[in-house]
mmCIF file of C-alpha atoms in Angstrom:
data_model
loop_
_atom_site.group_PDB
_atom_site.id
_atom_site.type_symbol
_atom_site.label_atom_id
_atom_site.label_comp_id
_atom_site.label_asym_id
_atom_site.label_seq_id
_atom_site.Cartn_x
_atom_site.Cartn_y
_atom_site.Cartn_z
ATOM 1 C CA MET A 1 125.237 70.680 89.274
ATOM 2 C CA ALA A 2 126.622 73.958 90.583
ATOM 3 C CA GLY A 3 124.713 77.121 89.810
ATOM 4 C CA GLN A 4 121.134 77.640 88.741
ATOM 5 C CA THR A 5 120.137 76.318 85.322
ATOM 6 C CA TYR A 6 119.171 79.179 83.042
ATOM 7 C CA TRP A 7 118.250 77.235 79.906
ATOM 8 C CA LYS A 8 117.468 73.622 79.005
ATOM 9 C CA GLY A 9 117.298 72.176 75.522
ATOM 10 C CA TYR A 10 119.225 70.061 73.039
ATOM 11 C CA LEU A 11 122.647 70.173 71.409
ATOM 12 C CA LYS A 12 122.542 68.864 67.861
ATOM 13 C CA LEU A 13 125.216 67.998 65.306
ATOM 14 C CA SER A 14 123.634 66.427 62.240
ATOM 15 C CA LEU A 15 121.953 63.259 63.588
ATOM 16 C CA VAL A 16 123.674 63.373 66.982
ATOM 17 C CA THR A 17 121.478 64.990 69.633
ATOM 18 C CA CYS A 18 121.742 65.191 73.401
ATOM 19 C CA PRO A 19 119.884 67.050 76.160
ATOM 20 C CA VAL A 20 121.900 69.896 77.678
ATOM 21 C CA ALA A 21 121.618 72.571 80.326
ATOM 22 C CA MET A 22 123.143 76.023 80.238
ATOM 23 C CA MET A 23 123.853 78.658 82.844
ATOM 24 C CA PRO A 24 125.668 82.035 82.687
ATOM 25 C CA ALA A 25 129.405 81.747 83.218
ATOM 26 C CA THR A 26 129.501 85.121 84.958
ATOM 27 C CA SER A 27 127.515 86.500 87.876
ATOM 28 C CA GLU A 28 126.745 89.897 89.344
ATOM 29 C CA ALA A 29 125.133 88.460 92.478
ATOM 30 C CA GLU A 30 128.049 89.614 94.631
ATOM 31 C CA LYS A 31 127.857 93.201 93.429
ATOM 32 C CA LEU A 32 126.495 95.775 95.835
ATOM 33 C CA ARG A 33 123.032 96.884 94.833
ATOM 34 C CA PHE A 34 121.356 100.061 95.990
ATOM 35 C CA HIS A 35 117.710 101.048 96.267
ATOM 36 C CA THR A 36 116.371 104.555 95.896
ATOM 37 C CA VAL A 37 114.927 105.632 99.230
ATOM 38 C CA ASN A 38 113.318 108.695 100.751
ATOM 39 C CA ARG A 39 116.084 110.329 102.780
ATOM 40 C CA GLU A 40 113.597 111.740 105.304
ATOM 41 C CA THR A 41 111.528 108.597 105.975
ATOM 42 C CA GLY A 42 113.952 105.838 104.980
ATOM 43 C CA HIS A 43 111.203 104.219 102.881
ATOM 44 C CA ARG A 44 111.854 102.793 99.414
ATOM 45 C CA VAL A 45 110.786 104.911 96.450
ATOM 46 C CA GLU A 46 108.594 103.312 93.765
ATOM 47 C CA SER A 47 109.173 103.948 90.082
ATOM 48 C CA ARG A 48 106.182 104.022 87.755
ATOM 49 C CA TYR A 49 105.615 104.603 84.071
ATOM 50 C CA VAL A 50 103.744 107.847 83.530
ATOM 51 C CA ASP A 51 102.429 109.521 80.401
ATOM 52 C CA ALA A 52 104.954 112.170 79.380
ATOM 53 C CA GLU A 53 102.182 114.634 78.494
ATOM 54 C CA THR A 54 99.419 114.007 81.050
ATOM 55 C CA GLY A 55 101.623 112.894 83.934
ATOM 56 C CA LYS A 56 99.163 110.081 84.731
ATOM 57 C CA VAL A 57 100.346 106.574 85.646
ATOM 58 C CA VAL A 58 100.048 104.140 82.714
ATOM 59 C CA ALA A 59 98.598 100.724 83.602
ATOM 60 C CA ASP A 60 100.558 97.602 82.621
ATOM 61 C CA ASP A 61 97.923 96.594 80.050
ATOM 62 C CA ASP A 62 98.241 99.956 78.322
ATOM 63 C CA GLN A 63 102.023 99.795 77.928
ATOM 64 C CA ALA A 64 103.267 98.832 74.444
ATOM 65 C CA ARG A 65 106.484 98.782 72.440
ATOM 66 C CA GLY A 66 106.872 101.728 70.108
ATOM 67 C CA TYR A 67 109.380 102.403 67.347
ATOM 68 C CA ALA A 68 110.138 106.110 67.037
ATOM 69 C CA GLN A 69 109.847 107.447 63.489
ATOM 70 C CA GLY A 70 109.728 111.083 64.525
ATOM 71 C CA GLU A 71 109.267 113.302 67.533
ATOM 72 C CA ASP A 72 106.220 112.041 69.463
ATOM 73 C CA ASP A 73 105.427 109.731 66.546
ATOM 74 C CA PHE A 74 105.677 105.986 67.210
ATOM 75 C CA VAL A 75 104.818 102.813 65.329
ATOM 76 C CA ILE A 76 103.251 100.578 67.992
ATOM 77 C CA LEU A 77 103.910 96.821 67.940
ATOM 78 C CA ASP A 78 101.432 94.501 69.662
ATOM 79 C CA ASP A 79 102.189 91.119 71.237
ATOM 80 C CA GLU A 80 100.809 89.451 68.094
ATOM 81 C CA ASP A 81 103.371 91.323 65.962
ATOM 82 C CA LEU A 82 106.217 90.123 68.146
ATOM 83 C CA GLU A 83 104.938 86.546 68.226
ATOM 84 C CA SER A 84 104.735 86.484 64.426
ATOM 85 C CA VAL A 85 108.522 86.670 64.205
ATOM 86 C CA ALA A 86 109.079 84.033 66.900
ATOM 87 C CA LEU A 87 111.820 81.603 65.921
ATOM 88 C CA ASP A 88 112.275 77.868 66.284
ATOM 89 C CA THR A 89 115.707 78.151 67.853
ATOM 90 C CA THR A 90 114.397 78.402 71.402
ATOM 91 C CA ARG A 91 115.208 74.851 72.485
ATOM 92 C CA THR A 92 117.832 73.472 70.100
ATOM 93 C CA ILE A 93 121.439 74.474 69.474
ATOM 94 C CA ASP A 94 121.956 73.097 65.983
ATOM 95 C CA ILE A 95 125.609 73.491 64.997
ATOM 96 C CA ASP A 96 125.626 74.058 61.244
ATOM 97 C CA THR A 97 129.021 75.738 60.724
ATOM 98 C CA PHE A 98 132.530 75.479 62.150
ATOM 99 C CA VAL A 99 135.352 78.023 62.101
ATOM 100 C CA PRO A 100 139.004 77.737 63.127
ATOM 101 C CA ARG A 101 139.334 78.264 66.861
ATOM 102 C CA GLY A 102 140.462 81.807 67.617
ATOM 103 C CA SER A 103 139.401 83.178 64.237
ATOM 104 C CA ILE A 104 136.438 85.142 65.609
ATOM 105 C CA PRO A 105 137.563 88.654 66.660
ATOM 106 C CA TRP A 106 137.187 89.092 70.418
ATOM 107 C CA LEU A 107 135.098 92.214 69.846
ATOM 108 C CA TYR A 108 132.246 89.958 68.752
ATOM 109 C CA LEU A 109 132.247 87.950 71.991
ATOM 110 C CA ASP A 110 129.390 89.083 74.213
ATOM 111 C CA LYS A 111 128.276 86.873 77.139
ATOM 112 C CA PRO A 112 129.748 83.470 78.107
ATOM 113 C CA HIS A 113 127.654 80.519 79.303
ATOM 114 C CA TYR A 114 128.534 77.025 80.509
ATOM 115 C CA LEU A 115 126.944 74.138 78.600
ATOM 116 C CA VAL A 116 126.807 70.674 80.209
ATOM 117 C CA PRO A 117 124.977 67.393 79.522
ATOM 118 C CA ASN A 118 121.616 67.273 81.266
ATOM 119 C CA ASP A 119 121.266 63.522 81.807
ATOM 120 C CA ALA A 120 123.401 60.398 81.906
ATOM 121 C CA VAL A 121 122.017 59.059 78.623
ATOM 122 C CA GLY A 122 123.239 62.090 76.662
ATOM 123 C CA GLU A 123 126.708 62.308 78.240
ATOM 124 C CA GLU A 124 128.341 60.134 75.565
ATOM 125 C CA ALA A 125 126.901 62.115 72.668
ATOM 126 C CA PHE A 126 127.922 65.371 74.384
ATOM 127 C CA ALA A 127 131.463 64.044 74.854
ATOM 128 C CA VAL A 128 131.665 62.991 71.188
ATOM 129 C CA ILE A 129 130.773 66.491 69.975
ATOM 130 C CA ARG A 130 133.108 68.161 72.493
ATOM 131 C CA GLU A 131 136.133 65.945 71.768
ATOM 132 C CA ALA A 132 135.639 66.124 67.992
ATOM 133 C CA MET A 133 135.751 69.946 68.153
ATOM 134 C CA LYS A 134 138.848 69.786 70.379
ATOM 135 C CA ALA A 135 140.671 67.458 68.000
ATOM 136 C CA SER A 136 139.707 69.559 64.972
ATOM 137 C CA LYS A 137 140.656 72.810 66.760
ATOM 138 C CA VAL A 138 137.414 74.465 65.731
ATOM 139 C CA ALA A 139 134.535 76.347 67.301
ATOM 140 C CA GLY A 140 130.923 75.735 66.341
ATOM 141 C CA ILE A 141 128.524 78.428 65.132
ATOM 142 C CA ALA A 142 124.780 78.158 65.726
ATOM 143 C CA ARG A 143 121.739 80.318 66.400
ATOM 144 C CA LEU A 144 119.735 80.386 69.592
ATOM 145 C CA VAL A 145 117.011 82.479 71.204
ATOM 146 C CA LEU A 146 118.426 83.979 74.404
ATOM 147 C CA TYR A 147 117.376 87.067 76.310
ATOM 148 C CA ARG A 148 114.242 87.296 74.124
ATOM 149 C CA ARG A 149 116.195 87.625 70.872
ATOM 150 C CA GLU A 150 117.708 85.212 68.396
ATOM 151 C CA ARG A 151 121.456 85.417 68.542
ATOM 152 C CA ALA A 152 124.394 83.861 66.810
ATOM 153 C CA VAL A 153 126.414 81.823 69.302
ATOM 154 C CA MET A 154 129.873 80.304 69.300
ATOM 155 C CA LEU A 155 130.501 76.960 71.009
ATOM 156 C CA GLN A 156 134.015 76.292 72.232
ATOM 157 C CA PRO A 157 135.076 73.101 74.079
ATOM 158 C CA ARG A 158 136.626 73.774 77.465
ATOM 159 C CA ASP A 159 137.731 71.163 79.988
ATOM 160 C CA LYS A 160 134.823 68.696 80.413
ATOM 161 C CA GLY A 161 132.198 71.108 79.104
ATOM 162 C CA ILE A 162 131.503 73.637 76.377
ATOM 163 C CA VAL A 163 131.464 77.424 76.641
ATOM 164 C CA VAL A 164 128.697 79.098 74.642
ATOM 165 C CA TRP A 165 129.399 82.723 73.765
ATOM 166 C CA THR A 166 126.610 84.931 72.485
ATOM 167 C CA LEU A 167 127.989 86.994 69.621
ATOM 168 C CA ARG A 168 127.337 90.675 69.025
ATOM 169 C CA TYR A 169 125.540 91.499 65.815
ATOM 170 C CA GLY A 170 127.610 92.867 62.983
ATOM 171 C CA ASP A 171 126.017 96.319 63.249
ATOM 172 C CA GLU A 172 126.976 96.462 66.940
ATOM 173 C CA VAL A 173 130.720 96.242 66.250
ATOM 174 C CA ARG A 174 132.225 99.448 64.929
ATOM 175 C CA ASP A 175 134.805 99.378 62.167
ATOM 176 C CA GLU A 176 138.238 99.897 63.681
ATOM 177 C CA ALA A 177 139.464 101.593 60.501
ATOM 178 C CA ALA A 178 137.254 104.582 61.352
ATOM 179 C CA TYR A 179 139.318 105.130 64.500
ATOM 180 C CA PHE A 180 142.784 103.787 63.681
ATOM 181 C CA GLY A 181 142.848 104.957 60.073
ATOM 182 C CA ASP A 182 144.479 108.311 60.856
ATOM 183 C CA VAL A 183 147.260 106.814 62.987
ATOM 184 C CA PRO A 184 150.531 107.051 60.982
ATOM 185 C CA ALA A 185 151.512 103.572 59.855
ATOM 186 C CA ASP A 186 155.167 104.458 59.220
ATOM 187 C CA ALA A 187 155.878 105.832 62.691
ATOM 188 C CA HIS A 188 158.980 104.011 63.946
ATOM 189 C CA PRO A 189 160.027 104.891 67.510
ATOM 190 C CA PRO A 190 163.727 104.826 68.443
ATOM 191 C CA ALA A 191 164.979 101.261 68.947
ATOM 192 C CA LYS A 192 166.542 102.179 72.303
ATOM 193 C CA ALA A 193 163.263 103.523 73.644
ATOM 194 C CA THR A 194 161.410 100.443 72.435
ATOM 195 C CA GLN A 195 163.932 98.168 74.177
ATOM 196 C CA LEU A 196 163.560 100.085 77.442
ATOM 197 C CA ALA A 197 159.785 99.704 77.203
ATOM 198 C CA ARG A 198 160.181 95.972 76.542
ATOM 199 C CA ASP A 199 162.422 95.644 79.600
ATOM 200 C CA LEU A 200 159.829 97.427 81.703
ATOM 201 C CA ILE A 201 157.089 95.152 80.355
ATOM 202 C CA ALA A 202 159.179 92.075 81.150
ATOM 203 C CA GLU A 203 159.627 93.218 84.759
ATOM 204 C CA ARG A 204 155.897 93.692 85.197
ATOM 205 C CA THR A 205 154.718 90.539 83.439
ATOM 206 C CA ARG A 206 152.961 88.081 85.756
ATOM 207 C CA ARG A 207 150.798 84.992 85.400
ATOM 208 C CA TRP A 208 147.109 85.845 85.125
ATOM 209 C CA ASN A 209 145.236 85.975 88.415
ATOM 210 C CA PRO A 210 141.512 86.809 88.775
ATOM 211 C CA LYS A 211 142.471 89.300 91.498
ATOM 212 C CA MET A 212 143.936 91.481 88.748
ATOM 213 C CA ALA A 213 140.349 92.202 87.689
ATOM 214 C CA SER A 214 139.070 92.988 91.176
ATOM 215 C CA ASP A 215 136.810 95.997 91.687
ATOM 216 C CA PRO A 216 138.398 98.515 94.122
ATOM 217 C CA VAL A 217 135.274 100.704 94.086
ATOM 218 C CA GLN A 218 133.157 97.729 95.193
ATOM 219 C CA THR A 219 135.596 96.970 97.999
ATOM 220 C CA GLU A 220 135.651 100.567 99.219
ATOM 221 C CA LEU A 221 131.852 100.847 99.102
ATOM 222 C CA ALA A 222 131.560 97.653 101.176
ATOM 223 C CA ARG A 223 133.969 99.148 103.726
ATOM 224 C CA ILE A 224 131.946 102.378 103.934
ATOM 225 C CA ILE A 225 128.688 100.441 104.377
ATOM 226 C CA GLN A 226 130.209 98.298 107.122
ATOM 227 C CA SER A 227 131.523 101.399 108.877
ATOM 228 C CA LYS A 228 128.086 103.030 108.757
ATOM 229 C CA LYS A 229 126.504 99.835 110.132
ATOM 230 C CA LYS A 230 128.868 99.897 113.120
ATOM 231 C CA THR A 231 128.148 103.575 113.750
ATOM 232 C CA ARG A 232 124.398 102.937 113.772
ATOM 233 C CA THR A 233 124.832 99.937 116.092
ATOM 234 C CA LYS A 234 126.896 101.954 118.584
ATOM 235 C CA ALA A 235 124.368 104.770 118.496
ATOM 236 C CA ALA A 236 121.519 102.337 119.145
ATOM 237 C CA LYS A 237 123.376 100.722 122.072
ATOM 238 C CA GLY A 238 124.238 104.071 123.619
ATOM 239 C CA LYS A 239 120.625 105.262 123.584
ATOM 240 C CA PRO A 240 118.511 103.795 126.442
ATOM 241 C CA ALA A 241 115.232 102.315 125.337
ATOM 242 C CA ALA A 242 112.126 104.369 125.992
ATOM 243 C CA SER A 243 110.449 101.579 127.957
ATOM 244 C CA GLY A 244 113.574 101.220 130.127
ATOM 245 C CA ASP A 245 113.491 104.921 130.965
ATOM 246 C CA ASN A 246 109.906 104.591 132.130
ATOM 247 C CA VAL A 247 110.708 101.585 134.305
ATOM 248 C CA VAL A 248 113.748 103.283 135.885
ATOM 249 C CA ASP A 249 111.792 106.469 136.505
ATOM 250 C CA LEU A 250 108.900 104.474 137.997
ATOM 251 C CA PHE A 251 111.134 102.581 140.422
ATOM 252 C CA ALA A 252 112.939 105.748 141.405
ATOM 253 C CA ALA A 253 109.629 107.479 142.066
ATOM 254 C CA LEU A 254 108.360 104.534 144.139
ATOM 255 C CA ARG A 255 111.534 104.375 146.232
ATOM 256 C CA LYS A 256 111.410 108.083 146.820
ATOM 257 C CA SER A 257 107.766 107.877 147.818
ATOM 258 C CA LEU A 258 108.433 104.905 150.130
ATOM 259 C CA ALA A 259 111.377 106.669 151.794
ATOM 260 C CA SER A 260 109.295 109.716 152.458
ATOM 261 C CA GLU A 261 106.568 107.580 154.000
ATOM 262 C CA LYS A 262 109.020 105.942 156.410
ATOM 263 C CA LYS A 263 110.427 109.253 157.714
ATOM 264 C CA PRO A 264 109.068 110.196 161.138
ATOM 265 C CA ALA A 265 106.683 113.011 160.982
ATOM 266 C CA GLY A 266 108.333 116.312 161.786
ATOM 267 C CA ARG A 267 107.369 118.276 164.853
ATOM 268 C CA SER A 268 104.681 120.761 164.215
ATOM 269 C CA ARG A 269 105.680 124.353 164.497
ATOM 270 C CA ARG A 270 104.340 126.261 167.356
#
């Protein structure tokens, strides 16, 4: 199985259950990552949590989650408080609702994951659920604990697997009417101008290619880094090693001393 498994559990539809594995459908492993370093020494810089008032480092055991209810006034939640709201949806994707495929607004789609059967015994049950959703042209809705929170998820059959999308919460999606409401609805541009724009669109329409979503900044940063690497390598090659200098100087001194020893002694001045 390609990729590292992120989650293992069960896919359930009524009495049909099968073991599954899930992994993120996207990756940021190829992105350039930078560390904060001391420009003078070249050493990495550590980040630590410090008390905003005393400036002292706060130990891990003393760090807690706080909900701000006013300036410098927090309601502190302990691990026991967080565990008390733990949910049972950590290991089972129980599909309890279906919606027409494509009916969920794309704004609600958050992170995609690939879902696959996790053993040979469960492959048939997995295929039954997948093909039934395909034939019915629906997507499944379930709840699942991911990234330390319970989330609504959408399951959509794709090829031989299923794509699981985490869905944004309703309060995370802003109402479009608040932004588009003031746009005049009866604005009709000239037909000739619209046709010219359509012609231009037709000329520039292409089949989708992942390269269309490439990151030019990432590419340019990689080029700059490579250029700096070459500059440092050339500088290192052009600078003779300190030990080599000592050896060369030593041999030169010995040869000079030996040559002077072999010269016939000069006549003494009268």
